């Protein structure tokens, strides 16, 4: 039997995802809707033996959409052939905001899709002394109405029972006999003509919506689209005016119906939120508290993540040495240890930082604070061509640009969304930390103090500020370059402050971690395998010849066995494909103070910058041991070819730091930008812009410092 | 000149009358800004540009140009 499809629909902040989590638990996964990058959460559960597939659709205010997310919901509900078109809608409302939340409910009921209306957050409602006559509400809506409290699971049994009624075939129970919103003559004509043109049996409200939205609904064929366009113009079907008229009349019906149904007075939550915001969004205290909070969060990320990160690293190096013992020495073992295990370790080592950051972000989001950040900084962000909502993305970028770019979907204006996507990778992400650590340690002695401050820490902070300033400047540049007449809105709901629901936070963190490990993981493992190949093989017999040459030279010079092994390793690398590539690009990077060995690192870390440390380890032949301190010691001892100058003097190290701060060395970022902008143009511009900035910055740095 | 939400002083209440901006109207309506609804200006954003508005039982933030399109009657 085909699994039954249920869709969860509701306004933002109605508590949809809590109910989704209650129904599915861990039996859920996140993917994208085919062809678009709107996040699609699906899960399964069963009611009276029937397997049910449930989709959590993005939060929506009405079927007259204003954002990408809302358009998606509208096209799903207007197209019975869509894969996600539901057999049953579970419509979630916040009962404390019932009037507004019922607008979309009445639209869905009028579409003739079987519906259950859930009144969520009944606990808060009751605590405030509000009262509701659910029988009368049921009379008005004509479909089952269920009170719930997703926080403790109250009412879940009733919801499942009602879904069970639907499963057992009592469909009429979930349909209203008449449309709530009666059509005018014009609207009836529009619906009839639309149905006629599409050669479909008439469904009044669905065809009216298609009459409104045919211009952008992609399931309508181009031919029907232009016919519809002509017909509606002839009929005098004024799109926007009729949307406004319908919305106003629906609200009038809802207000009228709720008059006898609901008794409300001022809510405590709202009073509390308004007075707490007196502090949290205060002219002076608000921004200060925000920056303080960010400082604490990022400090604790580095501090807390340090321990699990070192555990993961030592676990992998143990695993590597064990593998070498168990397996005979062969190229397969090399591939496994130096390629695959090293690559995996490079990915998983970031998992603790990702988990901690997303824990804090989920907390800020769940509690309602994030909307306040959007509100406070909207005006400043607009000066840079961004939106208040960009703040959320830019903060996430401090961990990883990939989820940050994905979170721009909530920005309605295409231009503001695009600029946010383009500049997010300039914010220093967690992958830059190991590179910064190694290079800063080369330039600045560990215990150097400047007043009360540790100088290494100050350089670290300077690099962060440089990244933030660069992203704002690039945003400014793009603001001038990209032309658009599209309107941009703030119009944002500020939900009441709530205690976070911990299971929601945990599931959110788990979801993000899984996405990071699978997405970034694939790329990094792939690259480390490729790098291993390039560094281990060369054209013809070159590697063997170079090794033999070095061997006889070392023997002749009477060099110790250890040093001999190191020299041979180095010579082999120089003769490999990777060495040839590095030599080939040396002239281009010489002005920046780099040699061919750094060239190899630049190539390998093109795909993922965190590969830098591992590459340096391979190049300086420290074997499988890629600990940062040993890489640093080896690099510090390196001399510039043909001189007695240290290779990594301040000028070269600083220049390399600037390069890594700006260059877009992350294949996953390019891939996600391609997906989100749906073109190759923007990732290409992003890459050229950031790499150009990196080259220019490094060149100037080296010029001034050497 | 019609009075709009932008003319409200902090702490002042008003009733919504109508909308001047045709294209933004649907968006405003779905956010609960309905004719005859009561609005209060609670505060302004730290760096300006946006307003913190209290409706009957929810809170919203809007830009100044959005606020300027909502005509009101002072209470």
XYZ file of C-alpha atoms in Angstrom:
781
model
C 0.000 0.000 0.000
C 1.170 3.509 -0.821
C 2.110 5.409 2.371
C -0.321 8.143 3.280
C 1.034 11.677 2.954
C 0.434 14.225 5.678
C 1.680 17.821 5.499
C 2.292 20.005 8.528
C 1.426 23.593 7.723
C 1.223 26.735 9.821
C 2.476 30.275 10.370
C 6.064 30.795 11.508
C 6.387 30.430 15.307
C 3.266 28.261 15.599
C 5.301 25.376 17.038
C 5.101 23.205 13.929
C 8.519 21.638 14.316
C 7.807 20.661 17.928
C 4.763 18.731 16.767
C 6.786 17.257 13.917
C 9.416 16.110 16.414
C 6.734 14.684 18.717
C 5.246 12.621 15.896
C 8.465 11.370 14.307
C 11.246 11.494 16.931
C 14.461 10.478 15.212
C 12.638 8.977 12.248
C 13.200 12.164 10.248
C 15.559 13.532 7.676
C 16.249 16.835 5.972
C 16.647 17.179 2.230
C 15.776 19.776 -0.347
C 12.660 20.009 -2.438
C 13.582 18.821 -5.930
C 14.963 21.656 -8.049
C 14.797 24.290 -5.327
C 16.828 24.714 -2.182
C 13.960 25.072 0.211
C 14.667 22.732 3.080
C 12.321 19.757 3.213
C 11.934 17.893 6.475
C 10.248 14.529 6.202
C 9.608 11.787 8.700
C 7.504 8.719 9.228
C 5.211 7.372 11.920
C 2.383 4.886 11.959
C -1.209 5.073 13.106
C -3.318 1.920 13.396
C -0.889 -0.040 11.263
C -0.821 2.484 8.424
C 2.595 3.906 7.548
C 2.352 7.691 7.321
C 4.855 9.966 5.610
C 4.836 13.459 7.054
C 6.393 16.595 5.571
C 7.073 19.726 7.605
C 6.444 22.554 5.139
C 8.139 25.941 5.724
C 6.266 28.464 7.893
C 3.765 30.421 5.804
C 1.395 33.311 6.479
C -0.919 33.024 3.521
C -1.377 31.571 0.049
C -0.542 35.005 -1.348
C 3.183 34.427 -0.961
C 5.957 36.930 -0.216
C 9.028 34.714 -0.106
C 10.563 31.712 -1.792
C 9.436 29.443 1.036
C 5.841 30.642 0.845
C 5.736 30.264 -2.935
C 6.827 26.669 -2.551
C 4.031 25.874 -0.090
C 1.524 27.519 -2.425
C 2.658 25.534 -5.468
C 2.591 22.264 -3.548
C -1.005 22.850 -2.421
C -2.203 24.000 -5.852
C -0.814 21.022 -7.750
C -2.360 17.624 -6.962
C 0.361 15.996 -9.099
C 3.137 17.308 -6.844
C 5.021 14.574 -4.957
C 4.350 16.330 -1.666
C 0.648 17.084 -2.305
C -0.909 15.899 0.967
C -3.761 13.474 1.544
C -4.302 15.261 4.846
C -3.126 18.595 6.251
C -2.351 18.995 9.941
C -2.642 22.741 10.351
C -0.842 24.081 13.430
C -1.855 27.356 15.077
C -0.613 29.193 18.115
C -3.956 29.497 19.900
C -2.758 32.755 21.475
C -2.545 34.271 17.981
C -5.586 32.468 16.646
C -7.084 35.291 14.588
C -4.015 35.731 12.396
C -3.183 32.054 12.221
C -6.660 31.130 10.980
C -6.228 33.107 7.732
C -4.147 30.373 6.079
C -6.306 27.668 7.697
C -9.424 28.986 5.976
C -7.560 29.102 2.664
C -6.458 25.485 2.975
C -9.919 24.329 4.027
C -11.336 26.110 0.959
C -8.911 24.197 -1.256
C -10.857 21.079 -0.338
C -7.862 19.287 1.157
C -8.822 17.231 4.245
C -7.607 19.208 7.269
C -7.174 18.907 11.035
C -6.649 22.180 12.912
C -4.353 21.952 15.930
C -4.561 24.657 18.597
C -1.049 24.604 20.019
C 0.250 26.253 23.224
C -2.978 25.674 25.137
C -0.988 25.833 28.409
C -0.005 29.478 27.929
C -3.542 30.236 26.807
C -5.054 28.768 29.953
C -2.469 30.371 32.250
C -3.475 33.764 30.911
C -7.068 33.009 31.824
C -8.243 32.992 28.215
C -11.223 30.850 27.276
C -12.241 29.209 24.051
C -15.383 27.426 22.918
C -13.860 24.735 20.734
C -17.258 23.387 19.710
C -18.222 26.743 18.212
C -14.820 26.989 16.502
C -15.396 23.546 15.016
C -18.762 24.760 13.702
C -17.104 27.680 11.966
C -14.203 25.792 10.435
C -16.127 22.621 9.642
C -13.124 20.362 10.289
C -11.821 18.672 13.485
C -10.146 20.990 16.012
C -7.661 19.640 18.576
C -6.114 21.414 21.566
C -2.451 20.585 22.148
C 0.580 21.533 24.142
C 3.654 20.469 22.210
C 5.915 21.350 25.149
C 4.776 18.334 27.197
C 2.974 16.312 24.544
C -0.578 16.978 25.794
C -3.156 16.239 23.116
C -0.822 14.109 20.986
C -3.054 11.091 21.618
C -6.080 12.985 20.322
C -4.200 14.107 17.221
C -3.140 10.527 16.449
C -6.682 9.319 17.054
C -8.038 11.896 14.610
C -5.416 10.872 12.019
C -6.599 7.294 12.686
C -10.161 8.345 11.811
C -8.868 9.625 8.490
C -6.903 6.438 7.850
C -10.019 4.346 8.415
C -11.712 6.185 5.572
C -13.976 8.821 7.122
C -12.802 11.548 4.721
C -15.952 13.691 4.847
C -15.246 14.475 8.495
C -12.189 16.494 7.377
C -13.852 18.499 4.619
C -16.078 21.537 4.921
C -19.289 21.356 2.916
C -19.041 24.916 1.606
C -16.222 27.369 0.993
C -15.704 29.746 3.913
C -14.979 32.543 1.469
C -17.834 33.035 -1.032
C -16.786 34.131 -4.533
C -18.030 37.201 -6.301
C -19.272 36.845 -9.888
C -15.853 37.921 -11.217
C -13.983 35.428 -9.066
C -16.297 32.603 -10.118
C -15.717 33.486 -13.777
C -11.945 33.563 -13.253
C -11.959 30.133 -11.604
C -14.186 28.606 -14.313
C -12.054 29.997 -17.140
C -8.823 28.859 -15.473
C -10.148 25.338 -14.989
C -11.360 25.333 -18.605
C -7.991 26.414 -19.974
C -6.190 23.747 -17.962
C -8.833 21.180 -19.011
C -9.436 20.278 -15.397
C -12.519 19.633 -13.364
C -13.285 22.819 -11.488
C -12.064 23.242 -7.948
C -13.124 26.784 -7.189
C -10.484 28.016 -4.835
C -7.528 26.177 -6.339
C -8.332 27.617 -9.747
C -8.707 31.079 -8.317
C -5.228 30.779 -6.804
C -3.833 29.619 -10.144
C -5.511 32.630 -11.745
C -3.578 34.767 -9.244
C -0.238 33.017 -9.431
C 0.085 31.418 -12.891
C 2.960 33.815 -13.751
C 5.407 32.045 -11.429
C 3.874 28.609 -10.856
C 6.246 26.299 -12.669
C 3.829 23.388 -13.075
C 1.762 25.539 -15.448
C 2.918 25.060 -19.033
C 4.204 28.120 -20.871
C 1.369 27.924 -23.409
C -1.376 27.838 -20.777
C 0.445 30.608 -18.933
C 0.193 33.095 -21.769
C -3.420 32.081 -22.473
C -4.273 32.553 -18.806
C -2.538 35.903 -18.848
C -4.654 37.098 -21.776
C -7.923 35.751 -20.410
C -7.471 37.253 -16.959
C -6.590 40.632 -18.440
C -9.730 40.496 -20.605
C -11.846 39.554 -17.626
C -10.518 42.493 -15.598
C -9.062 40.189 -12.949
C -6.921 42.623 -10.958
C -4.451 40.406 -9.207
C -3.276 42.477 -6.226
C -6.569 44.228 -5.577
C -8.398 40.911 -5.426
C -5.758 39.444 -3.104
C -6.267 42.345 -0.714
C -10.034 42.067 -0.945
C -9.982 38.351 -0.234
C -7.597 38.709 2.714
C -9.665 41.497 4.289
C -12.921 39.589 3.900
C -11.453 36.397 5.309
C -10.259 38.317 8.349
C -13.722 39.848 8.723
C -15.257 36.343 8.773
C -12.680 35.135 11.262
C -13.163 38.112 13.586
C -16.913 37.686 13.444
C -16.649 33.966 14.200
C -14.186 34.403 17.045
C -16.313 37.024 18.785
C -18.511 34.453 20.441
C -15.796 31.812 20.642
C -12.876 33.368 22.399
C -12.298 35.523 25.435
C -8.858 37.037 25.795
C -7.153 39.626 27.934
C -3.614 40.970 27.961
C -1.114 38.148 28.086
C 1.644 37.938 30.669
C 4.146 36.627 28.116
C 3.752 39.704 25.993
C 4.148 42.098 28.915
C 7.242 40.202 30.003
C 8.710 40.279 26.483
C 8.041 43.993 26.056
C 9.791 44.850 29.319
C 12.700 42.435 28.755
C 13.177 44.035 25.345
C 13.461 47.347 27.153
C 16.892 46.066 28.104
C 17.779 43.636 25.295
C 16.950 46.058 22.474
C 17.887 49.199 24.390
C 19.563 51.960 22.409
C 22.911 51.424 24.162
C 22.597 48.238 26.198
C 21.036 46.232 23.333
C 24.012 46.237 20.939
C 26.450 45.927 23.866
C 24.672 42.839 25.168
C 24.652 41.386 21.657
C 28.389 41.831 21.120
C 29.111 40.573 24.619
C 27.026 37.485 23.914
C 28.839 36.835 20.637
C 32.188 37.241 22.362
C 31.248 34.747 25.068
C 29.861 32.274 22.540
C 32.928 32.305 20.276
C 35.320 32.207 23.210
C 33.556 29.196 24.638
C 33.580 27.483 21.246
C 37.371 27.595 21.088
C 37.790 26.809 24.732
C 35.255 23.983 25.006
C 36.013 22.395 21.652
C 39.741 22.111 22.338
C 39.374 18.923 24.392
C 37.104 16.790 22.183
C 39.146 17.967 19.169
C 42.375 16.621 20.594
C 40.615 13.355 21.501
C 39.433 12.945 17.938
C 42.908 13.661 16.578
C 44.628 11.183 18.850
C 41.950 8.562 18.191
C 42.633 8.859 14.464
C 46.394 8.783 14.795
C 46.045 5.677 16.995
C 43.766 4.119 14.406
C 46.285 4.999 11.710
C 49.236 3.408 13.481
C 47.181 0.319 14.326
C 46.143 -0.047 10.695
C 49.765 0.113 9.650
C 50.546 -2.701 12.074
C 47.701 -4.959 10.992
C 48.045 -4.532 7.275
C 51.131 -5.344 5.196
C 53.002 -2.309 3.895
C 51.572 -1.683 0.445
C 50.053 1.129 -1.553
C 46.604 0.080 -0.302
C 47.682 0.675 3.276
C 49.199 4.046 2.335
C 46.001 5.036 0.606
C 43.947 3.955 3.599
C 46.060 5.689 6.233
C 47.495 8.756 4.474
C 44.536 9.317 2.194
C 41.270 8.136 3.704
C 41.915 8.212 7.467
C 43.782 11.519 7.297
C 40.908 12.981 5.294
C 38.234 11.689 7.653
C 40.106 13.014 10.650
C 40.314 16.409 8.941
C 36.518 16.487 8.735
C 35.546 15.044 12.077
C 37.936 17.241 14.007
C 35.591 20.171 13.328
C 32.520 18.347 14.598
C 32.879 19.644 18.205
C 33.018 23.284 17.085
C 30.041 22.796 14.805
C 28.034 21.131 17.571
C 28.796 23.849 20.121
C 28.112 26.718 17.744
C 24.847 25.301 16.514
C 23.804 24.557 20.059
C 24.114 28.258 20.875
C 22.492 29.335 17.616
C 19.544 26.989 18.160
C 19.200 28.398 21.663
C 19.122 31.993 20.379
C 16.622 31.000 17.720
C 14.307 28.959 19.978
C 14.207 31.585 22.704
C 13.121 34.306 20.272
C 16.248 36.455 20.676
C 17.352 36.110 17.044
C 14.348 38.142 15.792
C 15.466 40.974 18.078
C 18.940 40.902 16.528
C 17.357 41.156 13.091
C 15.269 44.131 14.249
C 18.179 45.965 15.921
C 20.634 45.701 13.054
C 18.327 45.939 10.036
C 19.089 49.606 9.420
C 22.873 49.184 9.661
C 22.761 46.128 7.413
C 20.708 47.993 4.816
C 23.499 50.541 4.438
C 25.628 47.657 3.167
C 22.944 46.314 0.858
C 22.027 43.601 3.335
C 18.925 42.814 5.381
C 18.534 42.493 9.158
C 18.002 38.801 8.496
C 21.561 38.671 7.078
C 22.796 38.961 10.675
C 21.673 35.396 11.372
C 23.610 34.128 8.343
C 26.733 36.145 9.072
C 26.811 34.900 12.670
C 26.467 31.288 11.476
C 29.320 31.960 9.084
C 31.606 32.129 12.104
C 31.257 28.348 12.229
C 30.817 27.443 8.605
C 29.683 29.285 5.482
C 27.618 26.365 4.218
C 24.723 26.413 6.703
C 25.056 30.214 6.691
C 24.390 30.405 2.978
C 21.522 27.965 3.328
C 19.937 30.133 6.018
C 19.578 33.109 3.640
C 16.324 31.652 2.301
C 14.350 33.715 4.784
C 15.515 36.933 3.078
C 12.708 37.907 0.723
C 14.618 40.326 -1.521
C 16.783 38.579 -4.104
C 19.444 41.292 -4.116
C 19.881 41.304 -0.342
C 19.903 37.530 -0.289
C 22.507 37.344 -3.047
C 24.835 39.841 -1.340
C 24.563 37.906 1.916
C 25.504 34.695 0.082
C 28.448 36.400 -1.616
C 30.010 37.873 1.528
C 29.281 35.135 4.066
C 32.480 33.165 3.188
C 34.626 36.199 4.105
C 33.642 35.858 7.762
C 36.366 33.696 9.319
C 34.978 30.176 9.658
C 36.206 27.440 11.956
C 38.268 25.835 9.169
C 40.628 28.824 9.194
C 41.495 28.301 12.847
C 44.114 25.528 12.408
C 45.826 27.493 9.606
C 45.847 30.673 11.671
C 47.156 28.777 14.691
C 50.162 27.363 12.836
C 51.085 30.589 11.062
C 50.599 32.934 14.015
C 52.769 30.666 16.136
C 55.537 31.065 13.533
C 55.547 34.843 13.793
C 54.757 35.530 17.412
C 56.416 33.847 20.389
C 53.814 32.115 22.538
C 54.340 34.111 25.713
C 54.824 37.563 24.254
C 52.611 39.988 26.136
C 51.550 43.464 25.189
C 50.261 44.975 28.403
C 47.704 42.541 29.769
C 47.102 40.950 26.357
C 48.611 37.900 24.766
C 49.986 39.030 21.396
C 49.033 35.778 19.635
C 45.475 36.334 20.789
C 45.530 39.906 19.525
C 46.717 38.846 16.068
C 43.956 36.253 16.054
C 41.384 38.913 16.862
C 42.816 41.273 14.249
C 42.336 38.573 11.610
C 38.714 38.168 12.652
C 38.059 41.877 12.475
C 39.771 42.001 9.095
C 37.384 39.311 7.823
C 34.307 41.122 9.093
C 35.412 44.482 7.676
C 36.229 42.866 4.332
C 32.799 41.261 4.127
C 31.083 44.587 4.779
C 33.230 46.390 2.188
C 32.562 43.742 -0.439
C 28.851 43.975 0.393
C 29.046 47.706 -0.217
C 30.747 47.124 -3.559
C 28.089 44.608 -4.624
C 25.343 46.963 -3.481
C 26.551 49.450 -6.086
C 27.084 46.840 -8.769
C 23.870 44.841 -8.617
C 20.827 46.702 -9.832
C 17.364 45.734 -8.728
C 13.968 47.409 -8.414
C 12.636 44.689 -6.180
C 11.068 45.823 -2.926
C 12.671 44.691 0.277
C 10.737 44.248 3.500
C 11.574 43.924 7.144
C 8.038 43.215 8.489
C 8.980 40.731 11.125
C 7.128 39.059 13.925
C 8.830 39.345 17.335
C 7.685 36.175 19.103
C 7.314 36.201 22.887
C 10.412 34.989 24.716
C 10.142 31.295 25.511
C 12.133 28.724 27.381
C 13.725 26.584 24.686
C 12.363 23.060 24.209
C 15.534 21.003 24.695
C 14.567 18.124 22.447
C 14.081 20.627 19.597
C 17.534 22.085 20.233
C 19.095 18.611 20.326
C 17.415 17.513 17.092
C 18.445 20.744 15.345
C 22.094 20.296 16.362
C 22.052 16.650 15.294
C 20.571 17.607 11.936
C 23.245 20.256 11.277
C 26.080 17.969 12.363
C 24.873 15.234 10.045
C 24.629 17.682 7.157
C 28.165 18.953 7.803
C 29.738 15.530 8.116
C 28.092 14.157 4.976
C 28.414 17.260 2.753
C 31.841 18.523 3.746
C 32.993 14.977 4.433
C 32.480 13.815 0.867
C 34.540 16.680 -0.534
C 37.403 16.495 1.934
C 37.794 12.723 1.679
C 37.728 12.957 -2.097
C 40.370 15.707 -2.095
C 42.668 13.938 0.320
C 42.559 10.839 -1.851
C 43.423 12.976 -4.875
C 46.201 14.752 -3.033
C 47.641 11.478 -1.858
C 47.783 10.289 -5.451
C 49.365 13.504 -6.758
C 51.988 13.525 -4.037
C 52.821 9.816 -4.358
C 53.126 9.443 -8.131
C 54.988 11.270 -10.865
C 55.472 10.974 -14.597
C 57.517 7.933 -15.723
C 60.298 6.872 -13.395
C 61.020 10.398 -12.135
C 60.250 9.639 -8.503
C 62.459 6.560 -8.392
C 65.286 8.438 -10.128
C 65.037 11.390 -7.758
C 65.013 9.076 -4.772
C 68.074 7.144 -6.028
C 69.922 10.389 -6.734
C 69.179 11.768 -3.287
C 70.168 8.452 -1.724
C 73.633 8.439 -3.291
C 74.103 12.146 -2.550
C 73.186 11.677 1.091
C 75.391 8.625 1.421
C 78.259 10.570 -0.176
C 77.758 13.475 2.253
C 77.647 11.055 5.146
C 74.287 12.232 6.473
C 72.522 10.437 9.335
C 69.934 7.771 8.445
C 67.018 9.865 9.775
C 67.980 12.951 7.857
C 68.568 10.809 4.766
C 65.017 9.473 4.920
C 63.680 13.030 5.219
C 65.730 14.230 2.254
C 64.616 11.317 0.098
C 60.992 11.961 0.975
C 61.426 15.599 0.035
C 63.082 14.752 -3.262
C 60.298 12.301 -4.117
C 57.695 14.985 -3.484
C 59.521 17.420 -5.713
C 59.442 14.855 -8.534
C 55.762 13.977 -8.045
C 52.833 15.465 -9.940
C 52.150 17.721 -6.973
C 55.751 18.966 -7.036
C 55.550 19.650 -10.761
C 52.342 21.626 -10.243
C 53.950 23.621 -7.438
C 57.037 24.415 -9.526
C 54.825 25.382 -12.422
C 52.949 27.967 -10.395
C 55.965 29.246 -8.474
C 56.514 32.327 -10.713
C 52.930 33.421 -10.065
C 53.194 33.266 -6.293
C 56.763 34.457 -5.905
C 55.713 38.121 -5.535
C 53.713 37.016 -2.491
C 56.790 35.493 -0.890
C 55.746 31.881 -1.509
C 57.787 29.003 -2.926
C 56.701 25.847 -4.743
C 56.064 23.970 -1.501
C 53.537 26.549 -0.396
C 52.225 26.368 -3.957
C 51.333 22.720 -3.394
C 49.544 23.631 -0.179
C 47.610 26.346 -2.008
C 46.502 23.859 -4.642
C 45.456 21.206 -2.168
C 43.687 23.628 0.113
C 41.787 25.064 -2.829
C 39.121 22.502 -2.088
C 39.191 22.895 1.684
C 41.520 25.251 3.527
C 41.906 23.026 6.572
C 43.926 20.651 4.371
C 46.802 23.172 4.678
C 48.207 21.748 7.908
C 48.039 18.186 6.614
C 49.699 19.172 3.333
C 52.484 20.988 5.135
C 52.964 17.841 7.191
C 53.236 15.724 4.056
C 55.508 18.191 2.265
C 57.893 18.512 5.168
C 57.733 14.760 5.532
C 56.819 14.450 9.110
C 55.116 11.196 8.239
C 51.567 10.589 9.389
C 51.940 12.771 12.450
C 50.203 16.009 11.576
C 50.172 17.665 14.939
C 50.261 21.413 14.690
C 53.278 21.909 16.940
C 55.485 19.603 14.881
C 54.428 21.205 11.620
C 55.299 24.559 13.123
C 58.757 23.441 14.297
C 59.594 21.991 10.928
C 58.390 25.114 9.107
C 60.340 27.381 11.444
C 63.554 25.518 10.555
C 62.991 25.820 6.806
C 65.429 28.107 4.987
C 64.755 30.115 1.860
C 66.407 28.288 -1.028
C 70.017 29.434 -1.555
C 70.059 31.753 1.466
C 70.415 31.578 5.199
C 67.161 33.470 5.748
C 64.308 31.576 7.385
C 61.670 30.741 4.800
C 58.817 31.672 7.091
C 59.872 35.130 8.205
C 57.264 37.611 9.307
C 56.679 38.818 5.751
C 55.942 35.408 4.238
C 53.906 34.212 7.212
C 51.840 37.399 7.313
C 51.330 37.285 3.571
C 50.193 33.665 3.825
C 47.804 34.560 6.654
C 46.232 37.312 4.577
C 45.919 34.904 1.672
C 44.094 32.325 3.780
C 41.873 34.993 5.322
C 40.501 36.093 1.947
C 40.847 33.262 -0.536
C 37.770 31.146 -1.208
C 39.336 27.779 -0.550
C 36.261 25.708 0.002
C 34.673 23.583 -2.684
C 31.566 23.051 -0.556
C 30.921 26.793 -0.371
C 31.099 27.073 -4.147
C 28.767 24.101 -4.500
C 26.196 25.520 -2.110
C 26.373 28.970 -3.742
C 25.764 27.327 -7.099
C 22.740 25.540 -5.671
C 21.271 28.545 -3.883
C 21.723 31.010 -6.753
C 20.880 28.390 -9.350
C 23.664 29.546 -11.674
C 27.404 29.135 -12.262
C 27.806 32.870 -12.612
C 27.680 33.767 -8.924
C 29.995 31.084 -7.566
C 32.448 32.049 -10.353
C 32.287 35.738 -9.382
C 32.588 34.802 -5.726
C 35.699 32.739 -6.432
C 37.416 35.312 -8.635
C 36.573 38.186 -6.300
C 37.834 36.496 -3.151
C 40.941 34.997 -4.746
C 41.753 38.361 -6.323
C 41.355 40.017 -2.953
C 43.624 37.390 -1.419
C 46.321 37.836 -4.066
C 46.243 41.610 -3.845
C 46.234 41.578 -0.048
C 49.126 39.106 0.151
C 51.175 40.974 -2.427
C 50.787 44.281 -0.589
C 51.532 42.637 2.748
C 54.721 41.018 1.463
C 55.783 44.210 -0.292
C 55.492 46.284 2.871
C 56.950 43.773 5.290
C 59.976 42.449 3.347
C -0.703 64.946 5.057
C -2.287 61.817 6.459
C -1.142 60.612 9.877
C 0.736 57.318 9.699
C 2.432 54.934 12.137
C 5.641 56.857 11.457
C 4.114 59.894 13.183
C 3.496 58.035 16.435
C 5.506 59.018 19.485
C 6.878 56.306 21.746
C 4.062 55.038 23.972
C 1.304 56.474 21.788
C -1.675 54.371 20.639
C -3.694 54.530 17.448
C -6.223 52.695 15.298
C -5.332 51.595 11.789
C -7.439 53.237 9.111
C -6.120 52.259 5.690
C -3.056 51.472 3.613
C -1.361 53.824 1.201
C 0.960 51.345 -0.455
C -0.944 48.975 -2.695
C 1.860 46.422 -3.170
C 2.716 46.102 0.511
C -0.879 45.830 1.707
C -1.209 42.055 1.513
C 2.008 41.601 3.479
C 0.829 44.067 6.148
C -2.565 42.370 6.418
C -1.105 38.923 6.928
C 1.047 40.317 9.723
C -2.180 41.275 11.487
C -2.234 44.981 10.599
C -5.949 45.138 9.902
C -8.234 48.121 9.626
C -9.479 49.063 13.127
C -6.654 47.147 14.814
C -4.950 48.964 17.676
C -1.229 49.721 17.425
C 1.235 51.106 19.941
C 4.746 52.346 19.193
C 6.850 50.750 21.930
C 10.334 51.899 20.910
C 12.672 52.606 18.030
C 15.634 50.464 16.941
C 19.067 51.322 18.418
C 20.478 52.449 15.066
C 17.183 53.848 13.809
C 15.322 52.797 10.698
C 13.022 50.286 12.354
C 10.110 50.444 14.809
C 9.012 48.073 17.571
C 5.227 47.886 17.419
C 2.772 46.303 19.834
C -0.468 44.979 18.396
C -3.383 43.599 20.400
C -1.649 40.331 21.181
C 1.553 40.181 19.225
C 4.700 42.202 18.588
C 6.159 43.158 15.240
C 9.121 45.059 13.840
C 8.819 47.170 10.696
C 10.917 49.602 8.702
C 10.092 53.288 8.693
C 9.006 53.225 5.046
C 6.673 50.331 5.809
C 5.256 52.249 8.762
C 4.711 55.316 6.562
C 2.266 53.368 4.408
C -0.147 52.619 7.267
C -2.609 55.453 7.878
C -3.905 55.771 11.420
C -6.198 57.693 13.715
C -4.583 58.746 16.983
C -6.207 57.652 20.234
